[in-house]
Amino acid sequence: MDKEEILALINKQKESFSSCKLHDIKYRKKLLLKLYKNIKLSQQEIFEALNADLNKSEVESYMAEVGLVLSEIKYMLGHIKKFAKPNVVATPLAQFHSKSYKIACPYGQVLIISPWNYPFMLALEPLVDALSAGNVAVIKPSSSSPHVSDIIEKIIDNTFSKEEVFVVKGGREDCDFLLEQDFDYIFYTGSTNVGKTVMQKASEHFTPVTLEMGGKSPCIVDKTADIKLSAKRIVFGKFLNCGQTCVAPDYIYCDESIRDKLVDEIERQIVLQYSVDPILNKDYPRLINIKQFNRVKSYYNENNLIFGGKSDEKLLKIEPTIVFATFDDQVMKEEIFGPVLPIVTFKSLEECVEKIKTLSKPLAFYVFSTSTKNQNFLVNNCDFGGGCINDTIIHIATSN
């Protein structure tokens, strides 16, 4: 799709919005049901596309992508009437004859820029919410996951008119072109560096944005933690999608007294969940490209390696890997976004909290402790986007 065609579609979509059928809640629900049906009909093709781009298994593809989108559609179908109805608020005494209320209005034309790590879910879930609120949308999926982009385009074209939703595939140049346009809302998921560009471009049009970016999300394990349970759930959350998850535990920050016991149990859980040789495990995902493969490999060497470290450049696979680290090491200075898990230790929870306060606020925050006092101390003294106590990642599956 060339720029003239993209611009023509954007303008046509803008012009049609004022008379758009999406203002009608019944019509929104009709479209959501149609999208649900078409996703179900295309489910096998979606699985195949995710496998082609990221080597995801059908189980993981449903659990972390397709199932979440279907769940979001069902949630919105059940709540759309409540969300859209006028919300009565208190009226000042001087205006006692009046009734005051708020009405939910759609923003208008929404641009959704989605990433390659969860390419189906992070393109379609924001779309479900945008449609539910009565907006039209343009989706820009990542060029790094082309097979998924193709199936997204097919589903969208079979479900909506171009005046309602259309897909722009292309690369960075097309994304930059879209950001030059005057949208009413932008939803972006991806890296912090690109997020800064999105916000800068949006500010030129005073366009509101939602930016979902990653960061170094800590996983704190205190000396009261159930080690076996902690290791099992940390391994699941960290190595899901080969560590390419924005809310994955980026590193473990544990009490020094339980470090060795925790490491031993994590090693055991890696073998239990991914086999003795994860690289040969056909259900173990791969890194998205050679650039990411080489970047992740640079985080470990013979001096800091505890467990794992084997890789296959042809398959773009690195097995789950554990390293010892300090906050001065390179692995602790940027988001890992891969299957390398650093272990850092503290002497006291006070020391732990003081250190975390000096770092950038994380997207996710995980606490493993059987002490309610310690749980409350950590949660109440650290700022973060979302998180779990004695688990990882599952908070993102909670629609409320």
Coordinates of C-alpha atoms in Angstrom, one line a residue:
M1 CA 0.0 0.0 0.0
D2 CA 1.6 3.3 -1.1
K3 CA 1.4 6.6 0.9
E4 CA -1.2 8.1 -1.3
E5 CA -3.5 5.1 -0.9
I6 CA -2.9 5.1 2.9
L7 CA -3.7 8.8 3.1
A8 CA -6.8 8.4 1.0
L9 CA -8.1 5.7 3.3
I10 CA -7.3 7.7 6.4
N11 CA -9.2 10.7 5.1
K12 CA -12.1 8.6 4.0
Q13 CA -12.3 6.9 7.4
K14 CA -12.3 10.4 9.1
E15 CA -15.1 11.6 6.8
S16 CA -17.2 8.6 7.5
F17 CA -16.8 8.7 11.3
S18 CA -19.4 11.4 11.9
S19 CA -22.1 9.2 10.3
C20 CA -20.5 5.9 11.4
K21 CA -22.7 3.0 12.4
L22 CA -20.4 2.4 15.3
H23 CA -22.2 5.1 17.3
D24 CA -24.9 2.5 17.7
I25 CA -24.1 0.0 20.5
K26 CA -26.1 -2.8 18.8
Y27 CA -23.9 -2.4 15.7
R28 CA -20.7 -2.4 17.8
K29 CA -21.8 -5.7 19.4
K30 CA -22.7 -7.1 16.0
L31 CA -19.1 -6.3 14.7
L32 CA -17.5 -7.8 17.9
L33 CA -19.5 -11.0 17.4
K34 CA -18.4 -11.1 13.7
L35 CA -14.8 -10.6 14.7
Y36 CA -15.1 -13.4 17.3
K37 CA -16.5 -15.8 14.7
N38 CA -13.8 -14.9 12.1
I39 CA -11.0 -15.4 14.7
K40 CA -12.4 -18.8 15.6
L41 CA -12.7 -19.7 11.9
S42 CA -9.0 -18.6 11.3
Q43 CA -7.6 -20.1 14.5
Q44 CA -5.5 -22.8 12.8
E45 CA -4.0 -20.2 10.4
I46 CA -3.2 -17.9 13.3
F47 CA -1.4 -20.8 15.1
E48 CA 0.6 -21.5 11.9
A49 CA 1.5 -17.9 11.5
L50 CA 2.7 -17.6 15.1
N51 CA 4.8 -20.7 14.7
A52 CA 6.3 -19.4 11.4
D53 CA 7.3 -16.1 13.0
L54 CA 8.2 -17.1 16.6
N55 CA 8.0 -20.9 16.7
K56 CA 5.2 -20.7 19.2
S57 CA 3.3 -23.9 20.0
E58 CA -0.4 -24.1 19.6
V59 CA -0.9 -24.3 23.4
E60 CA 1.2 -21.2 24.0
S61 CA -0.4 -19.4 21.0
Y62 CA -3.9 -20.0 22.4
M63 CA -3.0 -19.3 26.0
A64 CA -1.1 -16.0 25.5
E65 CA -2.6 -14.7 22.2
V66 CA -5.8 -16.0 20.7
G67 CA -7.5 -17.0 23.9
L68 CA -6.9 -13.5 25.5
V69 CA -8.4 -11.7 22.5
L70 CA -11.5 -14.0 22.5
S71 CA -11.8 -13.4 26.2
E72 CA -11.6 -9.6 25.8
I73 CA -14.3 -9.7 23.1
K74 CA -16.6 -11.7 25.5
Y75 CA -15.8 -9.3 28.3
M76 CA -16.7 -6.2 26.2
L77 CA -19.9 -7.8 24.9
G78 CA -21.0 -8.3 28.5
H79 CA -20.0 -4.8 29.7
I80 CA -20.4 -2.5 26.7
K81 CA -23.9 -1.4 27.6
K82 CA -22.8 -0.5 31.1
F83 CA -19.7 1.3 29.9
A84 CA -21.6 3.4 27.3
K85 CA -24.6 4.5 29.4
P86 CA -24.7 8.0 30.9
N87 CA -23.2 8.2 34.4
V88 CA -25.3 10.3 36.8
V89 CA -23.2 12.5 39.1
A90 CA -24.2 14.8 42.0
T91 CA -25.8 18.2 41.2
P92 CA -24.9 21.3 43.3
L93 CA -27.7 22.4 45.6
A94 CA -28.1 25.7 43.7
Q95 CA -29.1 23.7 40.6
F96 CA -31.4 21.3 42.5
H97 CA -33.9 21.2 39.6
S98 CA -31.3 19.8 37.3
K99 CA -29.8 16.4 36.6
S100 CA -26.0 16.2 35.9
Y101 CA -24.4 13.3 34.1
K102 CA -21.4 12.3 32.0
I103 CA -21.7 10.7 28.6
A104 CA -19.0 8.4 27.2
C105 CA -18.0 9.6 23.7
P106 CA -15.6 7.9 21.2
Y107 CA -12.3 9.7 20.5
G108 CA -12.7 9.1 16.8
Q109 CA -9.9 7.6 14.7
V110 CA -7.5 5.4 16.6
L111 CA -4.0 4.4 15.4
I112 CA -2.9 1.0 16.9
I113 CA 0.9 0.3 16.6
S114 CA 1.6 -3.3 17.7
P115 CA 4.9 -5.2 18.3
W116 CA 6.3 -8.5 17.2
N117 CA 6.5 -10.4 20.5
Y118 CA 2.8 -10.9 20.9
P119 CA 1.8 -9.8 17.4
F120 CA -1.8 -11.1 17.3
M121 CA -2.9 -10.3 20.8
L122 CA -1.3 -6.8 21.0
A123 CA -2.9 -5.8 17.7
L124 CA -6.4 -7.2 18.3
E125 CA -7.0 -6.5 22.0
P126 CA -6.6 -2.7 21.7
L127 CA -8.8 -3.0 18.6
V128 CA -11.6 -4.7 20.5
D129 CA -11.6 -1.9 23.1
A130 CA -11.4 0.8 20.5
L131 CA -14.4 -0.7 18.6
S132 CA -16.4 -1.2 21.8
A133 CA -16.0 2.5 22.6
G134 CA -17.3 3.4 19.1
N135 CA -14.0 4.3 17.4
V136 CA -12.7 3.5 13.9
A137 CA -9.2 2.3 13.7
V138 CA -6.0 1.8 11.7
I139 CA -3.7 -1.1 12.7
K140 CA 0.0 -1.0 12.0
P141 CA 1.4 -4.4 12.9
S142 CA 5.1 -5.1 13.2
S143 CA 7.1 -5.9 10.0
S144 CA 9.2 -8.4 12.0
S145 CA 6.2 -10.8 12.3
P146 CA 5.0 -10.8 8.6
H147 CA 3.0 -14.1 8.7
V148 CA 0.9 -12.8 11.6
S149 CA 0.5 -9.5 9.9
D150 CA -0.9 -11.3 6.9
I151 CA -3.5 -13.2 8.9
I152 CA -4.5 -10.1 10.8
E153 CA -5.1 -8.3 7.5
K154 CA -7.2 -11.2 6.2
I155 CA -9.4 -11.3 9.4
I156 CA -9.8 -7.5 9.4
D157 CA -10.8 -7.4 5.7
N158 CA -13.3 -10.2 6.2
T159 CA -14.9 -8.5 9.2
F160 CA -14.9 -4.7 8.6
S161 CA -15.2 -2.1 5.9
K162 CA -12.2 0.0 5.3
E163 CA -14.2 3.0 6.8
E164 CA -14.3 1.1 10.1
V165 CA -10.9 -0.7 10.3
F166 CA -7.9 -1.3 7.9
V167 CA -4.4 -2.6 8.2
V168 CA -1.2 -0.9 7.0
K169 CA 1.6 -3.5 6.9
G170 CA 4.9 -2.0 5.6
G171 CA 8.0 -1.2 7.7
R172 CA 9.4 1.8 9.7
E173 CA 8.8 4.2 6.8
D174 CA 5.1 3.5 6.8
C175 CA 4.9 3.8 10.6
D176 CA 6.7 7.2 10.5
F177 CA 4.2 8.3 7.8
L178 CA 1.2 7.3 9.9
L179 CA 2.7 9.2 12.9
E180 CA 2.7 12.4 10.8
Q181 CA -1.1 12.1 10.4
D182 CA -3.6 13.7 12.7
F183 CA -5.2 10.8 14.6
D184 CA -7.6 11.2 17.6
Y185 CA -5.8 8.6 19.8
I186 CA -2.7 6.5 19.5
F187 CA -2.2 3.2 21.2
Y188 CA 1.5 2.0 21.0
T189 CA 3.2 -1.1 22.4
G190 CA 6.9 -1.6 22.0
S191 CA 10.3 -0.2 22.9
T192 CA 10.9 2.9 25.0
N193 CA 13.0 4.5 22.2
V194 CA 10.2 4.2 19.7
G195 CA 7.7 5.2 22.4
K196 CA 9.5 8.5 22.7
T197 CA 9.1 9.2 19.0
V198 CA 5.4 8.2 19.1
M199 CA 4.8 10.7 22.0
Q200 CA 6.8 13.4 20.3
K201 CA 4.8 13.1 17.0
A202 CA 1.5 12.8 18.9
S203 CA 2.3 16.1 20.7
E204 CA 2.4 18.0 17.4
H205 CA -1.3 17.3 17.0
F206 CA -2.2 17.2 20.8
T207 CA -3.1 13.6 20.3
P208 CA -3.6 11.6 23.5
V209 CA -1.6 8.4 23.7
T210 CA -1.4 5.1 25.6
L211 CA 2.2 3.8 25.6
E212 CA 2.8 0.3 26.9
M213 CA 6.5 -0.2 27.2
G214 CA 8.7 -2.7 29.0
G215 CA 11.6 -2.1 31.4
K216 CA 13.5 -4.0 34.1
S217 CA 10.7 -5.7 36.1
P218 CA 12.1 -7.1 39.3
C219 CA 11.1 -10.4 40.9
I220 CA 11.8 -10.1 44.6
V221 CA 12.2 -13.3 46.6
D222 CA 12.5 -12.9 50.4
K223 CA 13.8 -15.5 52.9
T224 CA 10.2 -16.6 53.9
A225 CA 9.3 -17.6 50.3
D226 CA 8.1 -21.0 49.2
I227 CA 11.2 -21.8 47.1
K228 CA 9.6 -24.6 45.1
L229 CA 6.5 -22.6 44.2
S230 CA 8.6 -19.5 43.5
A231 CA 11.0 -21.3 41.1
K232 CA 8.1 -23.0 39.2
R233 CA 6.2 -19.7 38.6
I234 CA 9.3 -17.6 37.9
V235 CA 10.5 -20.1 35.2
F236 CA 7.0 -20.0 33.6
G237 CA 6.9 -16.2 33.6
K238 CA 10.4 -15.5 32.6
F239 CA 10.8 -18.0 29.7
L240 CA 7.3 -17.8 28.2
N241 CA 7.8 -16.8 24.6
C242 CA 11.6 -17.2 25.1
G243 CA 11.6 -14.3 27.5
Q244 CA 10.2 -11.9 24.9
T245 CA 7.5 -10.5 27.1
C246 CA 7.2 -6.9 28.3
V247 CA 6.0 -8.0 31.7
A248 CA 8.4 -10.9 32.1
P249 CA 10.5 -10.9 35.3
D250 CA 13.6 -9.2 34.1
Y251 CA 15.8 -10.2 37.0
I252 CA 15.6 -11.9 40.4
Y253 CA 16.4 -9.8 43.5
C254 CA 16.6 -12.3 46.4
D255 CA 17.7 -12.5 50.0
E256 CA 21.3 -13.7 49.9
S257 CA 20.6 -16.4 52.4
I258 CA 18.3 -18.3 50.0
R259 CA 20.1 -17.6 46.7
D260 CA 21.8 -21.0 46.2
K261 CA 18.7 -23.0 47.2
L262 CA 16.6 -20.9 44.8
V263 CA 19.0 -21.3 41.9
D264 CA 19.1 -25.1 42.4
E265 CA 15.2 -25.2 42.2
I266 CA 15.1 -22.9 39.2
E267 CA 17.5 -25.2 37.4
R268 CA 15.3 -28.2 38.2
Q269 CA 12.2 -26.3 37.0
I270 CA 13.8 -25.4 33.7
V271 CA 14.4 -29.1 33.0
L272 CA 10.9 -30.0 34.1
Q273 CA 9.2 -27.4 32.0
Y274 CA 11.5 -27.3 28.9
S275 CA 13.3 -30.7 28.9
V276 CA 17.1 -31.4 29.3
D277 CA 17.8 -29.8 25.9
P278 CA 15.3 -26.9 25.3
I279 CA 16.8 -26.1 21.9
L280 CA 15.6 -29.4 20.6
N281 CA 12.2 -28.9 22.1
K282 CA 9.9 -28.1 19.2
D283 CA 7.5 -26.1 21.4
Y284 CA 10.3 -23.8 22.8
P285 CA 10.0 -20.5 20.9
R286 CA 12.9 -18.7 19.3
L287 CA 14.3 -15.2 19.2
I288 CA 12.6 -13.0 16.5
N289 CA 15.8 -12.3 14.5
I290 CA 19.6 -12.5 14.4
K291 CA 20.0 -9.0 15.8
Q292 CA 18.0 -9.9 19.0
F293 CA 19.8 -13.3 19.1
N294 CA 23.3 -11.6 19.2
R295 CA 22.2 -9.0 21.7
V296 CA 20.8 -11.5 24.2
K297 CA 23.9 -13.7 23.8
S298 CA 26.1 -10.8 24.7
Y299 CA 24.7 -10.8 28.3
Y300 CA 26.5 -13.9 29.4
N301 CA 30.0 -15.5 29.4
E302 CA 32.1 -18.0 31.3
N303 CA 32.5 -15.5 34.1
N304 CA 28.9 -15.0 35.1
L305 CA 27.2 -18.1 33.7
I306 CA 25.5 -20.4 36.2
F307 CA 23.2 -22.6 34.1
G308 CA 22.3 -23.0 30.4
G309 CA 23.9 -20.8 27.8
K310 CA 23.7 -23.2 24.8
S311 CA 22.5 -21.6 21.6
D312 CA 21.8 -22.4 17.9
E313 CA 22.2 -19.4 15.6
K314 CA 20.5 -21.2 12.7
L315 CA 17.4 -21.9 14.8
L316 CA 17.7 -18.5 16.6
K317 CA 17.3 -20.4 19.9
I318 CA 19.1 -19.7 23.2
E319 CA 18.2 -22.1 26.1
P320 CA 17.0 -20.7 29.4
T321 CA 20.1 -19.3 31.0
I322 CA 20.9 -18.1 34.6
V323 CA 23.7 -15.7 35.5
F324 CA 25.0 -14.1 38.6
A325 CA 25.0 -10.3 38.3
T326 CA 25.4 -6.9 40.1
F327 CA 23.7 -3.7 39.2
D328 CA 26.9 -2.5 37.5
D329 CA 26.8 -5.2 34.9
Q330 CA 25.5 -4.5 31.4
V331 CA 22.8 -7.2 31.8
M332 CA 21.3 -5.0 34.5
K333 CA 21.4 -1.7 32.6
E334 CA 18.8 -2.5 29.9
E335 CA 15.8 -4.6 29.4
I336 CA 16.9 -8.2 28.5
F337 CA 13.8 -9.3 26.5
G338 CA 15.2 -12.8 26.1
P339 CA 15.8 -16.1 28.0
V340 CA 18.6 -14.8 30.3
L341 CA 17.8 -14.5 34.0
P342 CA 20.2 -12.5 36.2
I343 CA 20.3 -13.2 40.0
V344 CA 21.1 -10.2 42.3
T345 CA 21.1 -10.4 46.1
F346 CA 20.2 -8.1 49.0
K347 CA 20.9 -8.4 52.8
S348 CA 17.6 -6.8 53.9
L349 CA 14.3 -5.8 52.5
E350 CA 15.1 -2.2 53.4
E351 CA 18.2 -2.4 51.2
C352 CA 16.1 -3.9 48.5
V353 CA 13.5 -1.2 48.5
E354 CA 16.1 1.6 48.6
K355 CA 17.8 0.2 45.6
I356 CA 14.6 -0.2 43.6
K357 CA 13.6 3.4 44.3
T358 CA 16.8 4.6 42.5
L359 CA 15.9 2.7 39.3
S360 CA 13.3 3.5 36.6
K361 CA 9.8 2.5 37.6
P362 CA 9.1 -1.0 36.3
L363 CA 6.1 -2.0 34.2
A364 CA 5.7 -5.2 36.3
F365 CA 6.6 -6.1 39.9
Y366 CA 6.7 -9.5 41.4
V367 CA 6.9 -10.5 45.1
F368 CA 7.5 -14.0 46.4
S369 CA 7.0 -14.1 50.2
T370 CA 4.8 -15.9 52.7
S371 CA 5.0 -12.9 55.1
T372 CA 2.0 -10.5 54.8
K373 CA 4.1 -7.9 56.5
N374 CA 6.9 -8.2 53.9
Q375 CA 4.4 -8.3 51.0
N376 CA 2.8 -5.1 52.2
F377 CA 6.1 -3.4 52.8
L378 CA 7.3 -4.1 49.3
V379 CA 4.0 -3.2 47.5
N380 CA 3.5 0.0 49.5
N381 CA 7.0 1.3 49.1
C382 CA 7.7 0.5 45.4
D383 CA 6.0 2.1 42.3
F384 CA 5.1 -0.1 39.4
G385 CA 2.5 -0.6 36.6
G386 CA 1.0 -4.0 37.7
G387 CA 2.1 -7.2 39.3
C388 CA 1.5 -10.3 41.4
I389 CA 2.2 -11.7 44.8
N390 CA 3.6 -15.3 44.6
D391 CA 3.0 -15.5 40.9
T392 CA 4.1 -13.8 37.6
I393 CA 2.5 -12.4 34.5
I394 CA -1.1 -13.6 35.1
H395 CA -2.3 -10.1 36.2
I396 CA -2.4 -9.1 32.5
A397 CA -5.2 -11.7 32.0
T398 CA -7.5 -9.8 34.3
S399 CA -9.9 -7.7 32.3
N400 CA -11.0 -5.7 35.3

